[in-house]
Amino acid sequence: MTTLETASAPATTTTPALACRGLRKRYGDVVAVQDVGFAIAPGQAYGLLGPNGAGKTTTISMLVGLLRPDSGTVLVGGTDLAADPTRAKAKIGYVPQEIALYPELTGRENLRFFGRLFGLPRRRLAARIDEVLDLIGLTDRADTKLGTYSGGMKRRINIGAALLHRPEVLILDEPTVGVDPQSRKAILDGVERLVGEGMALLYTSHYMEEIERVCERAAIIDHGRIIADGTRRELVSLVGTADKVELVLDGDVETAFAKLRAVEGVVEAARTGASSVRLIAEGGRYLLPALITAVEGSATVTATQVIEPDLEATFLHLTGSTLRD
Amino acid sequence: MLRALWTVSALELRTRLRDGTAIVIAVIVPVTLATLFGLALGGDDPPLKATVGFVDLDGGEFPASVRREVMAAKELKGSVTLRDLPSREQAGRELESGAIGSAIVFPAGFSESVGAGKGGDVAVLKTPESPLAGVVASAIVDRISAVVDARTLAVRAVLRAGVPGDQVKELVERNGAAGPAIGLADDPLAGGKIDLSVYYGSGMAALFAFFVVGASFRGLLTERKLGTLDRIRAAPVAAWVPVAGKAAVGFALAVAGALLNWGASVLIFGSTWGDPAAVTVVLVAHVLAAAAITMLVTSRVRTDAQADGAIMIVSFVAAFFGGSLVPVYNLPGPLQAVALLTPNGWTSKALTELAGSGAGLAAVALPVGVLCAIALTAGGLAVLGFRKGLLL
C-alpha cells in the first residue's frame, strides 16, 4: 500500500463520524475486501476511488450494515455497527448507486416512507420533507409520481431520502451517474453545503473532478485493498511533480526536437506528430521560456500546453490503464 | 420496531390494493372459477323428485306389497310419487309426454308364478330425459328381483323337500320369505358426501391463497431488484421487518380472500360449509401453511420471475394432488394418499368433514394440527434460506 503516513486523518479530539478498521470480506476463494480502514471526521468529505470490481461497493455495503464483514469493525459516531446496528444505522444516510425508490409513489410519498423507517414523528417528518424538497429543488414536483421524473430529479430524490433524519454521515455511492450537467451541479452544490454544515461525507465516483471538488481527502482502492490514502496534493505527489508539456513547432522540427531533449529538467521527450512534441519535465510550467529559447534558430514555437499532474493521472498510475470488467 | 413493521405493511397493502392485483387474485378469479366449476360440474345436487308409473296387470299380492312398501319408505317420502296406470301402453304414452319419469310393469300372473317357485319378470320403462326416475324404478325392481329370487329359491327347496303344494305358501311365509321389503339405505360417496359448490369454492380458495401470499413474498425479490430492499435494510430496522411486513399483508389478504370465497359460495349456491368457527380456523391454518410454503419457495430462488414460475408450479401441484381441482375421491387410490402430503389435501379433508357432517372444531383438530405443522416446518426452512439472501 502506498499509504502516506503524513496523510492520516487530521488530529482531532472529536469522535470520527465514521471509522472502519481491518474490514475483510471474502466470497469463496475470492477476497473482495482486505484490511480496509479509514476514518472520517465530522464535516469532512472523504472520497473512495477505485476501478470497477475494486471493492468499493462491498466496502460500502459493510459500512451501512447490508453485509456482515468476516472481520473488522465499523464505528458510526462511536457506535459499533455490529453491536448496536439500530443505533448505528440511525446515524447514517445511505444513497445507493441505483435509484432505490418506488416509481408508483410520488416524490413526497417516497420521502415519507423512508422518513418513517427512521422513526421521525409524523409532524416533524412533514416539516422535514418540505425542507429536503426545498434543498433538492423539487418542491413543485413533490406530488407527482416518481415514474414521471427525469433521471436527474430521481437522483435528487434518491439523495433527499437519505437526508430526512439529519444523518451524522452521508454515504453517496456514485450519485451523479447519468445525470445532466445542471442536476450534477445541483447535487454537488447541495453536497458541499451539507459538508459545510458539519455532515461527514463518504463519496465514491468515477468522476475524478467531482472527488477533487468535493473531497479534501480520498483513498484509492484496488483489488480489495486501499493502495493510497491522503489529501489531493499528497495523492498527486505519488506520481511525481513532473508536468506534461506539449509544443507545436514551425521550422526544422527534427533539430528542434534534439535541442529540446537536451534542456535540463526534461526527463522524457517524444514526437507526437509531424510538427508536435511532448515533453515530461520537472516543473515544466516554469521551464517554458528555456524551451522556447532552446529551439531558436531551428524552429519557432507556435503553440504550447502544460498539463499538471492530477488525481486521474495518479489513479491511472496506481491502478494501471488496463480495462476492468 | 412495530412502527417500521406497520410502515412496510402499509406500503405493501397500499401497493397491492392500488394496482388491483390483490382483489383480482384473492376474490374475483377464485369466485368466478368456483362459480363456473359449480355450475358446469354440479353445484347443489338437484332435488330428487320422481314420478314413477305403476302398472299392475297381476292384481295379486306381490305388486300390492311393493306399492305398500314404497309408499311407506321414509327415504322416498316426498321424493317419489307412484301413479297407477291401467296398461303398459298408457305408461308408454305418459312417459313420452313427460307426465311420468319411469314406469314399473307387473305382468299378469306374476304373483302366482313367484308363488309357484317359477320366478317372474318385471318390466321397467325409462326415458333418457328423466334419468333419476329411471334410477329409482330400477332400484325398486332390483330390490324386487332379490326378493323374488329368494322366494323362488325357498319355494323350490320346500317342494323338493316333499312338502305338499297347498302347504308351500304357508311354510315359506312363516319362514320369512313372504314378500318384498323395499329398503333404501343411505349410501354416501366415499370420502364423505359434499355439495360440489362447497368443494370447488373451498378448492379455489385453497389454490388462490398460494398466489395471494406468494405475490407478497415475490415482492421482496422485486424490491431487491429495485434496490429498495437494501435501502430498507440500511435503515434502523430489524432484519425481519421487510419480510414480516409483507408476510402480514399477504396473510391478511389471503384470509380475507378465502372468507369472501366462502361468502360467495353461500350467496351464489346457498351451500353450507359447516360450523363457521371451525371453517374459519381451517381456512386460517391453510393460509398459514400456504404462506410458509411460498416463503420457502421465495427464499430459494434468485429473481422475481423465477419466484413466479416456482410458486405457480407448487400451487398447481398442491391443488391438483390436494383435491382443489379434482375431488380427492375421484383420484386413484395411490393419489388419494399423496393428497395428504399437501396442505390442500388436509384442508379439503377438513372442509369435507365439516360440510358433510355438521361437525365442529374438534372434528378437524387433526387436519388443522397438520396444517400448522406444515407451516412451522416450511417457515423454519424459509427463515434459514432468507438468512443467506434476503435478511443478511
JSON list of N, CA and C in Angstrom, two decimals, chain B residues 338-385:
[
{"chain": "B", "resi": 338, "resn": "VAL", "atom": "N", "xyz": [-51.37, -39.49, -1.72]},
{"chain": "B", "resi": 338, "resn": "VAL", "atom": "CA", "xyz": [-50.48, -38.34, -1.98]},
{"chain": "B", "resi": 338, "resn": "VAL", "atom": "C", "xyz": [-51.15, -37.05, -1.53]},
{"chain": "B", "resi": 339, "resn": "ALA", "atom": "N", "xyz": [-52.47, -37.00, -1.63]},
{"chain": "B", "resi": 339, "resn": "ALA", "atom": "CA", "xyz": [-53.19, -35.78, -1.25]},
{"chain": "B", "resi": 339, "resn": "ALA", "atom": "C", "xyz": [-52.83, -35.34, 0.17]},
{"chain": "B", "resi": 340, "resn": "LEU", "atom": "N", "xyz": [-52.57, -36.31, 1.01]},
{"chain": "B", "resi": 340, "resn": "LEU", "atom": "CA", "xyz": [-52.29, -35.96, 2.41]},
{"chain": "B", "resi": 340, "resn": "LEU", "atom": "C", "xyz": [-50.87, -35.45, 2.61]},
{"chain": "B", "resi": 341, "resn": "LEU", "atom": "N", "xyz": [-50.11, -35.37, 1.52]},
{"chain": "B", "resi": 341, "resn": "LEU", "atom": "CA", "xyz": [-48.79, -34.73, 1.60]},
{"chain": "B", "resi": 341, "resn": "LEU", "atom": "C", "xyz": [-48.89, -33.24, 1.28]},
{"chain": "B", "resi": 342, "resn": "THR", "atom": "N", "xyz": [-50.08, -32.80, 0.94]},
{"chain": "B", "resi": 342, "resn": "THR", "atom": "CA", "xyz": [-50.25, -31.37, 0.57]},
{"chain": "B", "resi": 342, "resn": "THR", "atom": "C", "xyz": [-51.16, -30.68, 1.58]},
{"chain": "B", "resi": 343, "resn": "PRO", "atom": "N", "xyz": [-50.95, -29.40, 1.79]},
{"chain": "B", "resi": 343, "resn": "PRO", "atom": "CA", "xyz": [-51.87, -28.68, 2.68]},
{"chain": "B", "resi": 343, "resn": "PRO", "atom": "C", "xyz": [-53.29, -28.67, 2.11]},
{"chain": "B", "resi": 344, "resn": "ASN", "atom": "N", "xyz": [-53.39, -28.61, 0.77]},
{"chain": "B", "resi": 344, "resn": "ASN", "atom": "CA", "xyz": [-54.72, -28.60, 0.15]},
{"chain": "B", "resi": 344, "resn": "ASN", "atom": "C", "xyz": [-55.48, -29.88, 0.50]},
{"chain": "B", "resi": 345, "resn": "GLY", "atom": "N", "xyz": [-54.77, -31.01, 0.54]},
{"chain": "B", "resi": 345, "resn": "GLY", "atom": "CA", "xyz": [-55.40, -32.28, 0.87]},
{"chain": "B", "resi": 345, "resn": "GLY", "atom": "C", "xyz": [-56.01, -32.25, 2.26]},
{"chain": "B", "resi": 346, "resn": "TRP", "atom": "N", "xyz": [-55.25, -31.72, 3.21]},
{"chain": "B", "resi": 346, "resn": "TRP", "atom": "CA", "xyz": [-55.77, -31.65, 4.59]},
{"chain": "B", "resi": 346, "resn": "TRP", "atom": "C", "xyz": [-56.89, -30.64, 4.72]},
{"chain": "B", "resi": 347, "resn": "THR", "atom": "N", "xyz": [-56.75, -29.54, 3.98]},
{"chain": "B", "resi": 347, "resn": "THR", "atom": "CA", "xyz": [-57.81, -28.53, 4.02]},
{"chain": "B", "resi": 347, "resn": "THR", "atom": "C", "xyz": [-59.10, -29.10, 3.43]},
{"chain": "B", "resi": 348, "resn": "SER", "atom": "N", "xyz": [-58.93, -29.79, 2.31]},
{"chain": "B", "resi": 348, "resn": "SER", "atom": "CA", "xyz": [-60.09, -30.40, 1.65]},
{"chain": "B", "resi": 348, "resn": "SER", "atom": "C", "xyz": [-60.75, -31.43, 2.57]},
{"chain": "B", "resi": 349, "resn": "LYS", "atom": "N", "xyz": [-59.89, -32.22, 3.21]},
{"chain": "B", "resi": 349, "resn": "LYS", "atom": "CA", "xyz": [-60.40, -33.26, 4.14]},
{"chain": "B", "resi": 349, "resn": "LYS", "atom": "C", "xyz": [-61.20, -32.61, 5.28]},
{"chain": "B", "resi": 350, "resn": "ALA", "atom": "N", "xyz": [-60.62, -31.53, 5.83]},
{"chain": "B", "resi": 350, "resn": "ALA", "atom": "CA", "xyz": [-61.28, -30.87, 6.96]},
{"chain": "B", "resi": 350, "resn": "ALA", "atom": "C", "xyz": [-62.61, -30.25, 6.54]},
{"chain": "B", "resi": 351, "resn": "LEU", "atom": "N", "xyz": [-62.61, -29.56, 5.40]},
{"chain": "B", "resi": 351, "resn": "LEU", "atom": "CA", "xyz": [-63.84, -28.88, 4.97]},
{"chain": "B", "resi": 351, "resn": "LEU", "atom": "C", "xyz": [-64.90, -29.88, 4.54]},
{"chain": "B", "resi": 352, "resn": "THR", "atom": "N", "xyz": [-64.46, -31.00, 3.97]},
{"chain": "B", "resi": 352, "resn": "THR", "atom": "CA", "xyz": [-65.42, -32.05, 3.60]},
{"chain": "B", "resi": 352, "resn": "THR", "atom": "C", "xyz": [-66.08, -32.61, 4.86]},
{"chain": "B", "resi": 353, "resn": "GLU", "atom": "N", "xyz": [-65.27, -32.78, 5.87]},
{"chain": "B", "resi": 353, "resn": "GLU", "atom": "CA", "xyz": [-65.78, -33.30, 7.14]},
{"chain": "B", "resi": 353, "resn": "GLU", "atom": "C", "xyz": [-66.82, -32.33, 7.72]},
{"chain": "B", "resi": 354, "resn": "LEU", "atom": "N", "xyz": [-66.47, -31.05, 7.68]},
{"chain": "B", "resi": 354, "resn": "LEU", "atom": "CA", "xyz": [-67.37, -30.05, 8.26]},
{"chain": "B", "resi": 354, "resn": "LEU", "atom": "C", "xyz": [-68.68, -29.93, 7.46]},
{"chain": "B", "resi": 355, "resn": "ALA", "atom": "N", "xyz": [-68.54, -29.90, 6.13]},
{"chain": "B", "resi": 355, "resn": "ALA", "atom": "CA", "xyz": [-69.73, -29.71, 5.30]},
{"chain": "B", "resi": 355, "resn": "ALA", "atom": "C", "xyz": [-70.61, -30.96, 5.28]},
{"chain": "B", "resi": 356, "resn": "GLY", "atom": "N", "xyz": [-69.98, -32.12, 5.37]},
{"chain": "B", "resi": 356, "resn": "GLY", "atom": "CA", "xyz": [-70.74, -33.36, 5.23]},
{"chain": "B", "resi": 356, "resn": "GLY", "atom": "C", "xyz": [-71.42, -33.81, 6.50]},
{"chain": "B", "resi": 357, "resn": "SER", "atom": "N", "xyz": [-70.86, -33.41, 7.65]},
{"chain": "B", "resi": 357, "resn": "SER", "atom": "CA", "xyz": [-71.40, -33.98, 8.88]},
{"chain": "B", "resi": 357, "resn": "SER", "atom": "C", "xyz": [-71.95, -32.96, 9.85]},
{"chain": "B", "resi": 358, "resn": "GLY", "atom": "N", "xyz": [-71.65, -31.71, 9.61]},
{"chain": "B", "resi": 358, "resn": "GLY", "atom": "CA", "xyz": [-72.09, -30.71, 10.57]},
{"chain": "B", "resi": 358, "resn": "GLY", "atom": "C", "xyz": [-71.29, -30.76, 11.86]},
{"chain": "B", "resi": 359, "resn": "ALA", "atom": "N", "xyz": [-70.09, -31.36, 11.78]},
{"chain": "B", "resi": 359, "resn": "ALA", "atom": "CA", "xyz": [-69.25, -31.46, 12.97]},
{"chain": "B", "resi": 359, "resn": "ALA", "atom": "C", "xyz": [-68.64, -30.11, 13.32]},
{"chain": "B", "resi": 360, "resn": "GLY", "atom": "N", "xyz": [-68.04, -30.04, 14.50]},
{"chain": "B", "resi": 360, "resn": "GLY", "atom": "CA", "xyz": [-67.44, -28.80, 14.97]},
{"chain": "B", "resi": 360, "resn": "GLY", "atom": "C", "xyz": [-65.92, -28.83, 14.92]},
{"chain": "B", "resi": 361, "resn": "LEU", "atom": "N", "xyz": [-65.33, -27.92, 15.67]},
{"chain": "B", "resi": 361, "resn": "LEU", "atom": "CA", "xyz": [-63.87, -27.74, 15.64]},
{"chain": "B", "resi": 361, "resn": "LEU", "atom": "C", "xyz": [-63.11, -29.01, 16.01]},
{"chain": "B", "resi": 362, "resn": "ALA", "atom": "N", "xyz": [-63.65, -29.76, 16.97]},
{"chain": "B", "resi": 362, "resn": "ALA", "atom": "CA", "xyz": [-62.94, -30.97, 17.44]},
{"chain": "B", "resi": 362, "resn": "ALA", "atom": "C", "xyz": [-62.72, -31.96, 16.30]},
{"chain": "B", "resi": 363, "resn": "ALA", "atom": "N", "xyz": [-63.67, -31.98, 15.36]},
{"chain": "B", "resi": 363, "resn": "ALA", "atom": "CA", "xyz": [-63.58, -32.95, 14.27]},
{"chain": "B", "resi": 363, "resn": "ALA", "atom": "C", "xyz": [-62.44, -32.64, 13.32]},
{"chain": "B", "resi": 364, "resn": "VAL", "atom": "N", "xyz": [-61.98, -31.38, 13.30]},
{"chain": "B", "resi": 364, "resn": "VAL", "atom": "CA", "xyz": [-60.92, -31.01, 12.35]},
{"chain": "B", "resi": 364, "resn": "VAL", "atom": "C", "xyz": [-59.60, -30.68, 13.06]},
{"chain": "B", "resi": 365, "resn": "ALA", "atom": "N", "xyz": [-59.50, -31.14, 14.29]},
{"chain": "B", "resi": 365, "resn": "ALA", "atom": "CA", "xyz": [-58.29, -30.85, 15.06]},
{"chain": "B", "resi": 365, "resn": "ALA", "atom": "C", "xyz": [-57.05, -31.43, 14.38]},
{"chain": "B", "resi": 366, "resn": "LEU", "atom": "N", "xyz": [-57.18, -32.65, 13.86]},
{"chain": "B", "resi": 366, "resn": "LEU", "atom": "CA", "xyz": [-56.01, -33.28, 13.23]},
{"chain": "B", "resi": 366, "resn": "LEU", "atom": "C", "xyz": [-55.59, -32.52, 11.96]},
{"chain": "B", "resi": 367, "resn": "PRO", "atom": "N", "xyz": [-56.51, -32.28, 11.00]},
{"chain": "B", "resi": 367, "resn": "PRO", "atom": "CA", "xyz": [-56.08, -31.51, 9.82]},
{"chain": "B", "resi": 367, "resn": "PRO", "atom": "C", "xyz": [-55.50, -30.14, 10.16]},
{"chain": "B", "resi": 368, "resn": "VAL", "atom": "N", "xyz": [-56.13, -29.45, 11.11]},
{"chain": "B", "resi": 368, "resn": "VAL", "atom": "CA", "xyz": [-55.61, -28.14, 11.48]},
{"chain": "B", "resi": 368, "resn": "VAL", "atom": "C", "xyz": [-54.22, -28.27, 12.09]},
{"chain": "B", "resi": 369, "resn": "GLY", "atom": "N", "xyz": [-54.02, -29.30, 12.91]},
{"chain": "B", "resi": 369, "resn": "GLY", "atom": "CA", "xyz": [-52.70, -29.54, 13.50]},
{"chain": "B", "resi": 369, "resn": "GLY", "atom": "C", "xyz": [-51.66, -29.81, 12.43]},
{"chain": "B", "resi": 370, "resn": "VAL", "atom": "N", "xyz": [-52.03, -30.63, 11.44]},
{"chain": "B", "resi": 370, "resn": "VAL", "atom": "CA", "xyz": [-51.08, -30.94, 10.36]},
{"chain": "B", "resi": 370, "resn": "VAL", "atom": "C", "xyz": [-50.75, -29.67, 9.56]},
{"chain": "B", "resi": 371, "resn": "LEU", "atom": "N", "xyz": [-51.76, -28.87, 9.28]},
{"chain": "B", "resi": 371, "resn": "LEU", "atom": "CA", "xyz": [-51.52, -27.61, 8.54]},
{"chain": "B", "resi": 371, "resn": "LEU", "atom": "C", "xyz": [-50.57, -26.70, 9.31]},
{"chain": "B", "resi": 372, "resn": "CYS", "atom": "N", "xyz": [-50.76, -26.63, 10.61]},
{"chain": "B", "resi": 372, "resn": "CYS", "atom": "CA", "xyz": [-49.87, -25.80, 11.43]},
{"chain": "B", "resi": 372, "resn": "CYS", "atom": "C", "xyz": [-48.44, -26.37, 11.42]},
{"chain": "B", "resi": 373, "resn": "ALA", "atom": "N", "xyz": [-48.35, -27.70, 11.46]},
{"chain": "B", "resi": 373, "resn": "ALA", "atom": "CA", "xyz": [-47.02, -28.32, 11.44]},
{"chain": "B", "resi": 373, "resn": "ALA", "atom": "C", "xyz": [-46.32, -28.03, 10.10]},
{"chain": "B", "resi": 374, "resn": "ILE", "atom": "N", "xyz": [-47.09, -28.11, 9.01]},
{"chain": "B", "resi": 374, "resn": "ILE", "atom": "CA", "xyz": [-46.52, -27.78, 7.69]},
{"chain": "B", "resi": 374, "resn": "ILE", "atom": "C", "xyz": [-46.02, -26.32, 7.70]},
{"chain": "B", "resi": 375, "resn": "ALA", "atom": "N", "xyz": [-46.83, -25.44, 8.28]},
{"chain": "B", "resi": 375, "resn": "ALA", "atom": "CA", "xyz": [-46.45, -24.02, 8.33]},
{"chain": "B", "resi": 375, "resn": "ALA", "atom": "C", "xyz": [-45.16, -23.83, 9.12]},
{"chain": "B", "resi": 376, "resn": "LEU", "atom": "N", "xyz": [-45.06, -24.50, 10.25]},
{"chain": "B", "resi": 376, "resn": "LEU", "atom": "CA", "xyz": [-43.86, -24.35, 11.08]},
{"chain": "B", "resi": 376, "resn": "LEU", "atom": "C", "xyz": [-42.62, -24.87, 10.37]},
{"chain": "B", "resi": 377, "resn": "THR", "atom": "N", "xyz": [-42.76, -26.05, 9.77]},
{"chain": "B", "resi": 377, "resn": "THR", "atom": "CA", "xyz": [-41.60, -26.66, 9.11]},
{"chain": "B", "resi": 377, "resn": "THR", "atom": "C", "xyz": [-41.13, -25.83, 7.92]},
{"chain": "B", "resi": 378, "resn": "ALA", "atom": "N", "xyz": [-42.08, -25.51, 7.03]},
{"chain": "B", "resi": 378, "resn": "ALA", "atom": "CA", "xyz": [-41.71, -24.74, 5.84]},
{"chain": "B", "resi": 378, "resn": "ALA", "atom": "C", "xyz": [-41.23, -23.35, 6.23]},
{"chain": "B", "resi": 379, "resn": "GLY", "atom": "N", "xyz": [-41.89, -22.75, 7.23]},
{"chain": "B", "resi": 379, "resn": "GLY", "atom": "CA", "xyz": [-41.48, -21.42, 7.68]},
{"chain": "B", "resi": 379, "resn": "GLY", "atom": "C", "xyz": [-40.07, -21.43, 8.25]},
{"chain": "B", "resi": 380, "resn": "GLY", "atom": "N", "xyz": [-39.75, -22.46, 9.02]},
{"chain": "B", "resi": 380, "resn": "GLY", "atom": "CA", "xyz": [-38.40, -22.57, 9.59]},
{"chain": "B", "resi": 380, "resn": "GLY", "atom": "C", "xyz": [-37.34, -22.70, 8.51]},
{"chain": "B", "resi": 381, "resn": "LEU", "atom": "N", "xyz": [-37.62, -23.54, 7.53]},
{"chain": "B", "resi": 381, "resn": "LEU", "atom": "CA", "xyz": [-36.67, -23.71, 6.42]},
{"chain": "B", "resi": 381, "resn": "LEU", "atom": "C", "xyz": [-36.53, -22.41, 5.62]},
{"chain": "B", "resi": 382, "resn": "ALA", "atom": "N", "xyz": [-37.64, -21.70, 5.48]},
{"chain": "B", "resi": 382, "resn": "ALA", "atom": "CA", "xyz": [-37.61, -20.43, 4.73]},
{"chain": "B", "resi": 382, "resn": "ALA", "atom": "C", "xyz": [-36.72, -19.42, 5.44]},
{"chain": "B", "resi": 383, "resn": "VAL", "atom": "N", "xyz": [-36.85, -19.33, 6.75]},
{"chain": "B", "resi": 383, "resn": "VAL", "atom": "CA", "xyz": [-36.04, -18.37, 7.50]},
{"chain": "B", "resi": 383, "resn": "VAL", "atom": "C", "xyz": [-34.55, -18.67, 7.31]},
{"chain": "B", "resi": 384, "resn": "LEU", "atom": "N", "xyz": [-34.20, -19.95, 7.30]},
{"chain": "B", "resi": 384, "resn": "LEU", "atom": "CA", "xyz": [-32.80, -20.32, 7.07]},
{"chain": "B", "resi": 384, "resn": "LEU", "atom": "C", "xyz": [-32.37, -19.87, 5.67]},
{"chain": "B", "resi": 385, "resn": "GLY", "atom": "N", "xyz": [-33.27, -20.04, 4.69]},
{"chain": "B", "resi": 385, "resn": "GLY", "atom": "CA", "xyz": [-32.96, -19.62, 3.32]},
{"chain": "B", "resi": 385, "resn": "GLY", "atom": "C", "xyz": [-32.83, -18.12, 3.23]}
]
